[in-house]
Short mmCIF file of C-alpha atoms in Angstrom, two decimals:
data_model
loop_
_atom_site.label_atom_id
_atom_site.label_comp_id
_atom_site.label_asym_id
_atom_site.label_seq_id
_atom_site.Cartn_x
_atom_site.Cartn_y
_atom_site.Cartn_z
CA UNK W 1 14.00 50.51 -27.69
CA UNK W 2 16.36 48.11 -28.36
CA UNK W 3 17.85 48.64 -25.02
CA UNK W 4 14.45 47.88 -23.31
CA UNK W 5 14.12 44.79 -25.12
CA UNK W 6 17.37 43.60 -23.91
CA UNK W 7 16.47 44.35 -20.22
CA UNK W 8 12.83 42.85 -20.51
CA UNK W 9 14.47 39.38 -21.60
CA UNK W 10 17.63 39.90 -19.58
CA UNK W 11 14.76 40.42 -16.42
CA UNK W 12 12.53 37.55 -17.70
CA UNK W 13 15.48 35.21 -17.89
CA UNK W 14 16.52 35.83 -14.37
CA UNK W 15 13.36 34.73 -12.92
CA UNK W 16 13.04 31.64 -15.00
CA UNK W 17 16.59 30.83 -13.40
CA UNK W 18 15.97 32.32 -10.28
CA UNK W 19 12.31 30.07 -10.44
CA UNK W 20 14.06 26.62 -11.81
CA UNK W 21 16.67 27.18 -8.92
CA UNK W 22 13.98 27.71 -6.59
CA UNK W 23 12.61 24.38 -7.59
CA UNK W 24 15.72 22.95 -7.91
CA UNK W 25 16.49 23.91 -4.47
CA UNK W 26 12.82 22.87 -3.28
CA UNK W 27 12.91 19.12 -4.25
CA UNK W 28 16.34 18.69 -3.12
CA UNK W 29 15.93 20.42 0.82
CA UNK W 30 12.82 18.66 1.27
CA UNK W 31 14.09 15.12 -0.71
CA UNK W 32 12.42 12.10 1.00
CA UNK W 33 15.28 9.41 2.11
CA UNK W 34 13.12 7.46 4.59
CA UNK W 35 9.31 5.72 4.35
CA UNK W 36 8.00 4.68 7.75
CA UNK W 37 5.16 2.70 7.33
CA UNK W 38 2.92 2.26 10.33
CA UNK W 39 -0.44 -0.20 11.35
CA UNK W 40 -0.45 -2.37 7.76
CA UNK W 41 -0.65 -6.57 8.96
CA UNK W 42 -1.56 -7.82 5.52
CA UNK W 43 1.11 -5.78 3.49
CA UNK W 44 4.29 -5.16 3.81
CA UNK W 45 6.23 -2.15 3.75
CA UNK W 46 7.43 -2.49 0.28
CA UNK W 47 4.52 -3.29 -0.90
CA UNK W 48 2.53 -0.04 1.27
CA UNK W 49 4.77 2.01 0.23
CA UNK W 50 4.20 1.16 -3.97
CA UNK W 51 0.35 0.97 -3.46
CA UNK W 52 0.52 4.49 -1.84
CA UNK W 53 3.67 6.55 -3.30
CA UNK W 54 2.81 6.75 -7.00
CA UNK W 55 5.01 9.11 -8.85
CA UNK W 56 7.61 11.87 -8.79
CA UNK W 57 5.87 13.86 -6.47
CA UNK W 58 6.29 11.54 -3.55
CA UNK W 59 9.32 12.08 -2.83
CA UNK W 60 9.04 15.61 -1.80
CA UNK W 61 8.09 15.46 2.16
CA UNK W 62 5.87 18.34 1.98
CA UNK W 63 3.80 17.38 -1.75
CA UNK W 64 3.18 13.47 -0.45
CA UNK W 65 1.19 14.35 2.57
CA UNK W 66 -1.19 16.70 0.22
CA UNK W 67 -1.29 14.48 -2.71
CA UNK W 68 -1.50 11.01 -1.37
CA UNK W 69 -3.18 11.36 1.56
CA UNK W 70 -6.29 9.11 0.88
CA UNK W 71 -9.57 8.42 3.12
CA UNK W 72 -11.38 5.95 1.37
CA UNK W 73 -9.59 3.32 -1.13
CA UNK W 74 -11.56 1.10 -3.19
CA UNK W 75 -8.13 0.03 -5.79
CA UNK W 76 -6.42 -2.01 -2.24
CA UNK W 77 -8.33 -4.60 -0.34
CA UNK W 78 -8.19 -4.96 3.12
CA UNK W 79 -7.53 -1.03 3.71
CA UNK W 80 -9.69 1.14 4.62
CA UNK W 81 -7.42 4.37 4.19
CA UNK W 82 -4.05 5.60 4.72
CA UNK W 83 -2.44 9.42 5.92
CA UNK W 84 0.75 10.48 4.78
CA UNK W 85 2.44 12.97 6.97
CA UNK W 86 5.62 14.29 7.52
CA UNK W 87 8.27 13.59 9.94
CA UNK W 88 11.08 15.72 9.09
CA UNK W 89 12.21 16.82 6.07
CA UNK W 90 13.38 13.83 4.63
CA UNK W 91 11.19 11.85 6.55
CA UNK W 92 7.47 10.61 5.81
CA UNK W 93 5.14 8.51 7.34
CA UNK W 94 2.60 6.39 5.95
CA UNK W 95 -0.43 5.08 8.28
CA UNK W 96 -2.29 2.75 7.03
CA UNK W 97 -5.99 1.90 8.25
CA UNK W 98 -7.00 -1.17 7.56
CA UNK W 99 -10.58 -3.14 7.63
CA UNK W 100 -11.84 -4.86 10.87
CA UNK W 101 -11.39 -8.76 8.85
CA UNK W 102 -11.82 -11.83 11.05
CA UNK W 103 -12.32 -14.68 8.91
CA UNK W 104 -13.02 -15.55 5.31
CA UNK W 105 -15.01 -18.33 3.33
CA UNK W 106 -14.98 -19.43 -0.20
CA UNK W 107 -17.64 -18.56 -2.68
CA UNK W 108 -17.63 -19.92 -6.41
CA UNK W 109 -14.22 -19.06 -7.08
CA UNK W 110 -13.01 -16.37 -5.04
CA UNK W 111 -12.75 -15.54 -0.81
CA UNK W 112 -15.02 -13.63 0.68
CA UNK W 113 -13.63 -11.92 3.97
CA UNK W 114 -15.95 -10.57 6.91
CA UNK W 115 -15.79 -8.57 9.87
CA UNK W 116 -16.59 -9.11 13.72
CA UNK W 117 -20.18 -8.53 13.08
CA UNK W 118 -20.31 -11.26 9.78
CA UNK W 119 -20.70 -8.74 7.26
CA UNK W 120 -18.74 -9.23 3.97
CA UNK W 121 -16.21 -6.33 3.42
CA UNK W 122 -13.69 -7.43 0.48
CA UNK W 123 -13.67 -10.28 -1.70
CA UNK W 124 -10.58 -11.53 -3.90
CA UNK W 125 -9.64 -14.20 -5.74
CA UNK W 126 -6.20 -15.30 -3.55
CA UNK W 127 -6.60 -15.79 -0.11
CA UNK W 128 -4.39 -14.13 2.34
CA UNK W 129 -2.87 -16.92 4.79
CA UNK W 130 -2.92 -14.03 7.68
CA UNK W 131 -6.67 -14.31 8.10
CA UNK W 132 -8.64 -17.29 9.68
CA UNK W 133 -9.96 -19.78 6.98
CA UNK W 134 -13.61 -21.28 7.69
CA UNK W 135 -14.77 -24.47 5.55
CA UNK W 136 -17.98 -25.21 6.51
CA UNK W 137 -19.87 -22.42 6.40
CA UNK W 138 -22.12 -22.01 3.63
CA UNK W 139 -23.82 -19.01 1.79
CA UNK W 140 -25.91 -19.15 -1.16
CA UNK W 141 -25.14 -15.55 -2.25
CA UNK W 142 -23.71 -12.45 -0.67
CA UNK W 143 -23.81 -8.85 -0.90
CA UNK W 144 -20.77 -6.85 -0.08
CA UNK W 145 -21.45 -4.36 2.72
CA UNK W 146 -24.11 -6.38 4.04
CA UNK W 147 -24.42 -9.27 6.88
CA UNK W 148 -23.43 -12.71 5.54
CA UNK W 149 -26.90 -14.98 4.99
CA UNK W 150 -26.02 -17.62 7.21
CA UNK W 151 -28.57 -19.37 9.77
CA UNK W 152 -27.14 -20.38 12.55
CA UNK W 153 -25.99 -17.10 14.22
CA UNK W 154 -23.99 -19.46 16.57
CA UNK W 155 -21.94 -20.66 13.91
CA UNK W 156 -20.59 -17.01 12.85
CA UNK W 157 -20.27 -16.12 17.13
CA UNK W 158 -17.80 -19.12 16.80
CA UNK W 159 -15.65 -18.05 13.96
CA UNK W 160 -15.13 -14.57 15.84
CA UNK W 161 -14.12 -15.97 19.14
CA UNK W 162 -11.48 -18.84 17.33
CA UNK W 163 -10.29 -15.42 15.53
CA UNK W 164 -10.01 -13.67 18.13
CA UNK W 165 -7.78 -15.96 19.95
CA UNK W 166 -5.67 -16.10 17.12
CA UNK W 167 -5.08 -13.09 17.14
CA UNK W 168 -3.32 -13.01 20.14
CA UNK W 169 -0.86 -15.71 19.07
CA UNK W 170 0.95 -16.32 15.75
CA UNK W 171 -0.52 -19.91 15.63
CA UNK W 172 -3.35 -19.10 13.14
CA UNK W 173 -4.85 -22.79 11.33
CA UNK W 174 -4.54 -23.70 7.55
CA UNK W 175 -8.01 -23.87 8.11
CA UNK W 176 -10.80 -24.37 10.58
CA UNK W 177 -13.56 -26.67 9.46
CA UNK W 178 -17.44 -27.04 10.86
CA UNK W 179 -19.07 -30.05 10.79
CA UNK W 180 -23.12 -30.09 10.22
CA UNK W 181 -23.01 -31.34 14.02
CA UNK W 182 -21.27 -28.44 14.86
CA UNK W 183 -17.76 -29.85 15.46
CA UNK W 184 -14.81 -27.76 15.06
CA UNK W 185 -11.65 -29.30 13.82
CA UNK W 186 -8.32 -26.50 13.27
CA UNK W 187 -5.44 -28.11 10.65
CA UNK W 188 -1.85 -27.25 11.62
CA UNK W 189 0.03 -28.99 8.71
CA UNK W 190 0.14 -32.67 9.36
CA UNK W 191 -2.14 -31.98 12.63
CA UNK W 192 -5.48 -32.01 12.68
CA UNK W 193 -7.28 -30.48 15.89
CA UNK W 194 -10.63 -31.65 17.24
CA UNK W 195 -11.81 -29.13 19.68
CA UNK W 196 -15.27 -30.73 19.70
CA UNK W 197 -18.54 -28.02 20.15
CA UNK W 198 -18.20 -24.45 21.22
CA UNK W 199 -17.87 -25.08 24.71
CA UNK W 200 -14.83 -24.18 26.56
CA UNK W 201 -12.88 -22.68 23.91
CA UNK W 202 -10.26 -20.58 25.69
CA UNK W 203 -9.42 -23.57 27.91
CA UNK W 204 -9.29 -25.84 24.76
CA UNK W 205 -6.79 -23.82 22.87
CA UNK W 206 -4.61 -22.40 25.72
CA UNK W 207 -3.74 -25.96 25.86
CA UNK W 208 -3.46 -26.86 22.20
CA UNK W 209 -1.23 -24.11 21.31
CA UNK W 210 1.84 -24.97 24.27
CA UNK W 211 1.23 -28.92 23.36
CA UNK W 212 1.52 -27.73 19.52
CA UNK W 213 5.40 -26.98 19.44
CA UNK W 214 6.19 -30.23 21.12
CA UNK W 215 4.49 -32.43 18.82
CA UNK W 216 6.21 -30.83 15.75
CA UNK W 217 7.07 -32.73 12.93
CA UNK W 218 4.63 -35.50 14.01
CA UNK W 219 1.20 -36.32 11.79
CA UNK W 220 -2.22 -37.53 13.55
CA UNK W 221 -5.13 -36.29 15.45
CA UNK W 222 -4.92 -34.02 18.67
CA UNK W 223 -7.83 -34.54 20.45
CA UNK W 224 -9.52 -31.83 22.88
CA UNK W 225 -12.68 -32.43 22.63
CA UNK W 226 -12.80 -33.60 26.61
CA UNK W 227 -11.58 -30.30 27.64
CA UNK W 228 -14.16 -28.88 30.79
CA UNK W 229 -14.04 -27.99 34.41
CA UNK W 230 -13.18 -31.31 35.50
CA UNK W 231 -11.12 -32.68 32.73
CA UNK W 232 -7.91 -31.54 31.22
CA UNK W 233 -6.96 -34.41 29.09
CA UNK W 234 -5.86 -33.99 25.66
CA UNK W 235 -5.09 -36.98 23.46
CA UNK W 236 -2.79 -37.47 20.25
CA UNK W 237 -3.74 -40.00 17.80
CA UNK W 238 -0.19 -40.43 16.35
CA UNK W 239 0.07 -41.49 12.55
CA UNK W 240 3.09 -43.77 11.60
CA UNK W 241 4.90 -42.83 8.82
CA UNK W 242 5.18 -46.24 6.81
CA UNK W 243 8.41 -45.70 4.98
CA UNK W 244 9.59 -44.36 8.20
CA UNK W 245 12.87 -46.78 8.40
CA UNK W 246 13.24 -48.43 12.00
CA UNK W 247 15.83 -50.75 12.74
CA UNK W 248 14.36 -54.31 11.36
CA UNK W 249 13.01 -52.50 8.22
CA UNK W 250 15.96 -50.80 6.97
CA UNK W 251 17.15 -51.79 3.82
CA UNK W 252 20.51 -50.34 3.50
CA UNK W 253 24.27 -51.16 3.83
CA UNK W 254 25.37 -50.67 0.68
CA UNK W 255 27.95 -48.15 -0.83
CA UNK W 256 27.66 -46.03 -3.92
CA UNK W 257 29.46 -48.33 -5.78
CA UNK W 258 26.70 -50.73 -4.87
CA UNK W 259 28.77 -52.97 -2.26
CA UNK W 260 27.67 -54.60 0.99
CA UNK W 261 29.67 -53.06 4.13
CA UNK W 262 26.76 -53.14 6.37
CA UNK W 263 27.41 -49.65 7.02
CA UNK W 264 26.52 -47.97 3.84
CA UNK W 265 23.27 -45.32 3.27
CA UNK W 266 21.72 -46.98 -0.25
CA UNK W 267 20.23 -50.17 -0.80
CA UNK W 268 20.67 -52.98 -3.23
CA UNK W 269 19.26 -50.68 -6.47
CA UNK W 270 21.41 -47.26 -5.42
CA UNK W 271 18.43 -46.08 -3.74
CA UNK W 272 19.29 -43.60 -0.66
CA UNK W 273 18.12 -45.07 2.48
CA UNK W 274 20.11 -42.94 4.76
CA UNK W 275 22.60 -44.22 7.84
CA UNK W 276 21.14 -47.48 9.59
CA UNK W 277 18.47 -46.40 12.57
CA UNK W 278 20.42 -47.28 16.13
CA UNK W 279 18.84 -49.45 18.42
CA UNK W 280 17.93 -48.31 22.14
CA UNK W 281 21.00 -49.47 23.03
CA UNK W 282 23.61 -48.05 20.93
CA UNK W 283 21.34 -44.66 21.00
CA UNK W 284 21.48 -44.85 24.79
CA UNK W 285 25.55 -45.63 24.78
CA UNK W 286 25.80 -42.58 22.43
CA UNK W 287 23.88 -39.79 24.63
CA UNK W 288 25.03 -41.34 27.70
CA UNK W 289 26.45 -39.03 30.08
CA UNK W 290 29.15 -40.88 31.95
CA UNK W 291 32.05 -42.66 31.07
CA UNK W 292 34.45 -40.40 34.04
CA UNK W 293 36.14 -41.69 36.95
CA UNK W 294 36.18 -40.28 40.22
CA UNK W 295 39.29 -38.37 39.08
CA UNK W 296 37.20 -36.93 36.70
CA UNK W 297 39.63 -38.35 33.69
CA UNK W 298 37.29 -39.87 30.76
CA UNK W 299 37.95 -43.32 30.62
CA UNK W 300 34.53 -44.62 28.66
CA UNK W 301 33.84 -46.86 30.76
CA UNK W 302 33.79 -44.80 34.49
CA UNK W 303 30.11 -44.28 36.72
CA UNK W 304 30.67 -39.99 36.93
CA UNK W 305 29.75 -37.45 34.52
CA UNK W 306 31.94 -34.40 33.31
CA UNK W 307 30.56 -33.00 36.76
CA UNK W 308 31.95 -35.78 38.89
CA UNK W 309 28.06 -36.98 39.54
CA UNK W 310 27.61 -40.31 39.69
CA UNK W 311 25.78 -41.81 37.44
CA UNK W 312 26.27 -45.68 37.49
CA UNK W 313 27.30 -48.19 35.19
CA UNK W 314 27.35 -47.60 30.94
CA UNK W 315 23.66 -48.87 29.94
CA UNK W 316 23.61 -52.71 28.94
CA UNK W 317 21.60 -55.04 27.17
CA UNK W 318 20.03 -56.60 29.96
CA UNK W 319 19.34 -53.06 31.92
CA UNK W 320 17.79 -51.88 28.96
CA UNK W 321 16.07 -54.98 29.20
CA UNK W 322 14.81 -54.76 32.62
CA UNK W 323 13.13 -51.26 31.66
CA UNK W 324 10.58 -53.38 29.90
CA UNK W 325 8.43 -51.29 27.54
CA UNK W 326 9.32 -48.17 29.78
CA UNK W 327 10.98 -45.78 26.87
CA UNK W 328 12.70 -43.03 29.30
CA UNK W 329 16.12 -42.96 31.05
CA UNK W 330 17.09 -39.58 29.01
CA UNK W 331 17.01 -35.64 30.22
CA UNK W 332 15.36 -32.97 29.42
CA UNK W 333 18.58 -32.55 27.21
CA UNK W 334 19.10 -35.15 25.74
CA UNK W 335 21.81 -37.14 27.53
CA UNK W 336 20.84 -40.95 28.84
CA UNK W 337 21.01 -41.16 32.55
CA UNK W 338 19.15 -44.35 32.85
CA UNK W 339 16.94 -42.82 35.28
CA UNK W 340 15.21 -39.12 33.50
CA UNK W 341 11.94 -39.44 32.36
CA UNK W 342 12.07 -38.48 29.00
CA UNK W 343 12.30 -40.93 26.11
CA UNK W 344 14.82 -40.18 23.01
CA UNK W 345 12.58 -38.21 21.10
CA UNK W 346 11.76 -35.52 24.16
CA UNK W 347 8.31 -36.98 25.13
CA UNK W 348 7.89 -37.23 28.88
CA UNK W 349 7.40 -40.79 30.09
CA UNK W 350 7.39 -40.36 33.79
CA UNK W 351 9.39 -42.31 36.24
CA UNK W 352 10.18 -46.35 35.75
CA UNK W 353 8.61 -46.67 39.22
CA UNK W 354 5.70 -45.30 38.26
CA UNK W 355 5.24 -47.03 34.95
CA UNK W 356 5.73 -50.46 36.61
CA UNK W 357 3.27 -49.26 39.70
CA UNK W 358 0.74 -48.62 36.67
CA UNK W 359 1.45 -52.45 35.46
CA UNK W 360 1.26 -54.03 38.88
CA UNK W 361 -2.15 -51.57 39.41
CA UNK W 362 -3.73 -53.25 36.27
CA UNK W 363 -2.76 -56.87 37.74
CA UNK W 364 -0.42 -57.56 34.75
CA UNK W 365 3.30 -56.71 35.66
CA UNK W 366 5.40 -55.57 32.84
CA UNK W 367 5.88 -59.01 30.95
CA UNK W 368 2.31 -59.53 30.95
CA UNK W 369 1.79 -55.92 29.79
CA UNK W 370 3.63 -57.10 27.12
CA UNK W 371 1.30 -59.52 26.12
CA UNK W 372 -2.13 -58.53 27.14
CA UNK W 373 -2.27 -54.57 27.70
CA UNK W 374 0.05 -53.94 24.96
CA UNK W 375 0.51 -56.23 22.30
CA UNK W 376 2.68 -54.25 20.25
CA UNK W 377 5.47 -56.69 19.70
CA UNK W 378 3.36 -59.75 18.42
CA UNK W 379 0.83 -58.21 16.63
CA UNK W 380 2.62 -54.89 15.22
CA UNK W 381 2.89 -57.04 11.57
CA UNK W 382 -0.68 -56.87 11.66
CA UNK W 383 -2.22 -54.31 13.34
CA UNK W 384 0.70 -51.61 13.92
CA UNK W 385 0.95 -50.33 17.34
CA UNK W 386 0.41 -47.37 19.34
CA UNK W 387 1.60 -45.76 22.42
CA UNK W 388 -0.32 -43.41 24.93
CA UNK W 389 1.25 -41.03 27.04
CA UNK W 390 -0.17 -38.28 29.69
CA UNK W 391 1.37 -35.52 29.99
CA UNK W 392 0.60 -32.72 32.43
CA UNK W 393 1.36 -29.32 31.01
CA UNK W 394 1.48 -25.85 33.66
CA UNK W 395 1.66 -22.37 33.06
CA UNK W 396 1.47 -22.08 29.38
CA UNK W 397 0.86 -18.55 29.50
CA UNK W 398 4.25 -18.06 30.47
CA UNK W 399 5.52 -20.27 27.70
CA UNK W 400 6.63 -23.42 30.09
CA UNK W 401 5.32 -26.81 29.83
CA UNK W 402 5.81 -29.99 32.24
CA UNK W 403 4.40 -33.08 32.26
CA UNK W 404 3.66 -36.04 34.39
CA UNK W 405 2.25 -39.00 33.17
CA UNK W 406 2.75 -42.77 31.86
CA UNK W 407 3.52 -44.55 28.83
CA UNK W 408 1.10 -47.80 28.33
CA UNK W 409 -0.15 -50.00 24.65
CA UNK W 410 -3.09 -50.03 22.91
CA UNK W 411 -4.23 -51.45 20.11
CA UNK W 412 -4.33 -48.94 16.55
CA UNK W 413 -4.22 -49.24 13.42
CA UNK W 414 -0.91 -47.37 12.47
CA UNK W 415 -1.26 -44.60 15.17
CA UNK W 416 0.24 -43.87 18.46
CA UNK W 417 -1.57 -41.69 20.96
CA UNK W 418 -0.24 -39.12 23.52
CA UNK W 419 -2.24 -38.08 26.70
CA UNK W 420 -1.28 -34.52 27.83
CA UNK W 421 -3.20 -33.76 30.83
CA UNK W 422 -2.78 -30.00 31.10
CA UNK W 423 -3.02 -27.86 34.80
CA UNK W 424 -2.90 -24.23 34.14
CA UNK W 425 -2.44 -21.35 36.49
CA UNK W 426 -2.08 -21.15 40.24
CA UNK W 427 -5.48 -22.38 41.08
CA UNK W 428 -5.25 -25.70 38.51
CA UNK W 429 -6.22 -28.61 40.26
CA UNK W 430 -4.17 -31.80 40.05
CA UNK W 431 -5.90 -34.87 38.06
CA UNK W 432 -5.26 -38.68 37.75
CA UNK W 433 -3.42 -39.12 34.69
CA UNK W 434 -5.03 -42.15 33.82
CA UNK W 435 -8.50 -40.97 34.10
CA UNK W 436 -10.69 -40.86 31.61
CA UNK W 437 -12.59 -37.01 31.07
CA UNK W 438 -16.12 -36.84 30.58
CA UNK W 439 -17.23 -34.41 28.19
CA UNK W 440 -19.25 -32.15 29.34
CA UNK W 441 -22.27 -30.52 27.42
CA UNK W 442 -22.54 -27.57 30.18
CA UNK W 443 -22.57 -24.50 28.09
CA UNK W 444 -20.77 -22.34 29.85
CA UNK W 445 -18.09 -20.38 27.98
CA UNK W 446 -14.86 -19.95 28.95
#
């Protein structure tokens, strides 16, 4: 009897061991070591992967596809559902299905987001940066599941084409605001986009978003609104920074010990001004590209490049002078040539021939440009100045951007504005740069 006992345990106790071993030996062959996490825009993986992989049992690859597998989640907003599956057997995969969001609004306190069709799907108190922002549209009270109570079904047909072309580029707006008169105005930072009314829209921002990277760093107003069939001019409304140091307004020269050198970076109180601004000159002596002779020895004051091109003389006080107000002379590059067309900061100026042609075509010449056309230079204590250029910009689908165009003066308040005229594609058609678009109020959509 005793015997039997003995066995019975001695049996029992060989299956709990040969059970905990199996389990042992379970969890450890089929041990998850890698999360791929597929389809999620608004989350990333770390963050899929805690939302969905709650406890111990997710790291077995075959338990987390039948455990946290889940169709319909109401705890994470934005996603619809998510599969787990596995890949291997240390392998899982985690797809994540998320909601059809296009834009959001604000409501009391909180952001409500909405789909293609304007119905509100998920609201939450933090907005998520990755989805269109629309101030401007109003609702008096909303209902989730259901179409947004807004008016003007135009206004909503609007937000979902601007989202939709944003979602073909990373360039998505702090926000995008709607005016009562139905104006649309995008923010980028210190850049505020007027694309006017809901007419030509693709044009408008195919344009806005290749001129965008080369007016980085710079605040004002881009204006589109003239965009249409026979106008491609777009116009920047440049804001001057007024502690911007220049040349006559720096205030430095001092060393930290609070001596004059003329060559110091703080003022007269230890303030840090930073290095004195260079003039055109010494800027254009520093990025010039010659200085060889025909040897091609550097001698800093020879008329060849490093290439043995020639180049002509080091740049000069008087032929900087004889440029008159025409800013270029530098390469796409940066280096002075005296003859490129870009000015220091990368902005295309077109040709000096051109620029004086302009002056001559107004009946002024470039002295009296100076006084009548521009007036930059005599009135700049009181009004500021501003300078326009036009700049043609082709085939920004493919990324490029060139530009043809002139640099003239006009009278602003603190701002400087840029003309980009803008041919696209093989079939653009070439335009004055000095005309002025009309805007059209055709309502055919691009």
């Amino acid at each position: 009897m005793k015997k039997s006992k003995k066995n019975s345990l001695a049996a029992a106790g060989m299956i709990l061991v040969l059970l905990l071993a199996g389990v042992i030996f379970f969890f450890t062959y089929y041990q998850v070591d890698e999360v791929q996490v597929m389809g999620s825009s608004h989350y990333s993986e770390k963050q899929i992967k805690k939302m969905v992989l709650r406890g111990p049992l997710a790291s077995n690859s075959v338990l987390a596809p039948l455990l946290y597998t889940k169709q319909n989640t109401k705890d994470v907003p934005f996603v619809d559902g998510y599969t787990v599956t596995r890949l291997n057997r240390h392998t899982i995969c985690v797809s994540v299905k998320e909601k059809d969001i296009v834009g959001c609004i604000p409501y009391l306190d909180s952001y409500i987001y909405f789909d293609r069709n304007g119905v509100f799907v998920e609201g939450s108190t933090e907005r998520n940066e990755k989805i269109p922002f629309f101030d401007g549209i109003k609702v008096k009270k909303v209902i989730l599941n259901e179409k947004l109570p807004i008016k003007d079904e135009t206004v909503m047909n609007t937000a979902v084409a601007l989202s939709t072309i944003f979602s073909k580029n990373d360039k998505v707006p702090d926000h995008i605001e709607f005016g009562d008169d139905g104006q649309i105005s995008l923010v980028y930072g210190d850049i505020t986009v007027k694309l006017g009314k809901d007419e030509y829209l693709e044009d408008k921002m195919t344009r806005v978003l290749a001129i965008l990277p080369l007016i980085s760093g710079k605040k004002g107003i881009l204006h589109a609104e003239n965009v249409n069939d026979n106008s491609k001019t777009i116009t920047l409304e440049q804001e001057q920074d007024e502690n911007q140091n220049s040349e006559e307004t720096w205030t430095g020269g001092y060393d930290e010990e609070g001596n004059y050198t003329g060559e110091g970076e703080y003022d007269e109180n230890g303030n840090y001004v930073g290095p004195k601004p260079q003039s055109d000159l010494e800027y254009a002596k520093e990025k010039w590209i010659g200085g060889y002779d025909e040897e091609g020895d550097y001698t800093g004051s020879g008329e060849y490049d490093a290439n043995g091109n020639y180049v002509g003389e080091a740049p000069t006080e008087e032929s900087m002078a004889a440029k008159g107000n025409w800013k270029g002379g530098y390469r796409e590059d940066g280096g002075y040539d005296g003859t490129s067309e870009y000015d220091r900061d990368g902005n295309y100026v077109g040709t000096l021939e051109d620029y004086l042609a302009s002056e001559e075509g107004n009946g002024d010449g470039t002295d009296s440009a100076n006084a009548d056309s521009g007036n930059a230079d005599s009135e700049s204590a009181d009004t500021g100045s501003s300078d326009s250029q036009n700049t043609n910009s082709e085939d920004s689908e493919n990324g490029d951007y060139t530009s043809d165009g002139s640099t003239d003066n006009m009278d602003e308040d603190t701002d400087t504005e840029t003309d980009y005229n803008s041919d696209y594609g093989d079939e653009s058609d070439n335009y004055d740069e000095n005309q002025d678009g009309d805007y059209s109020d055709a309502s055919d959509y691009q």
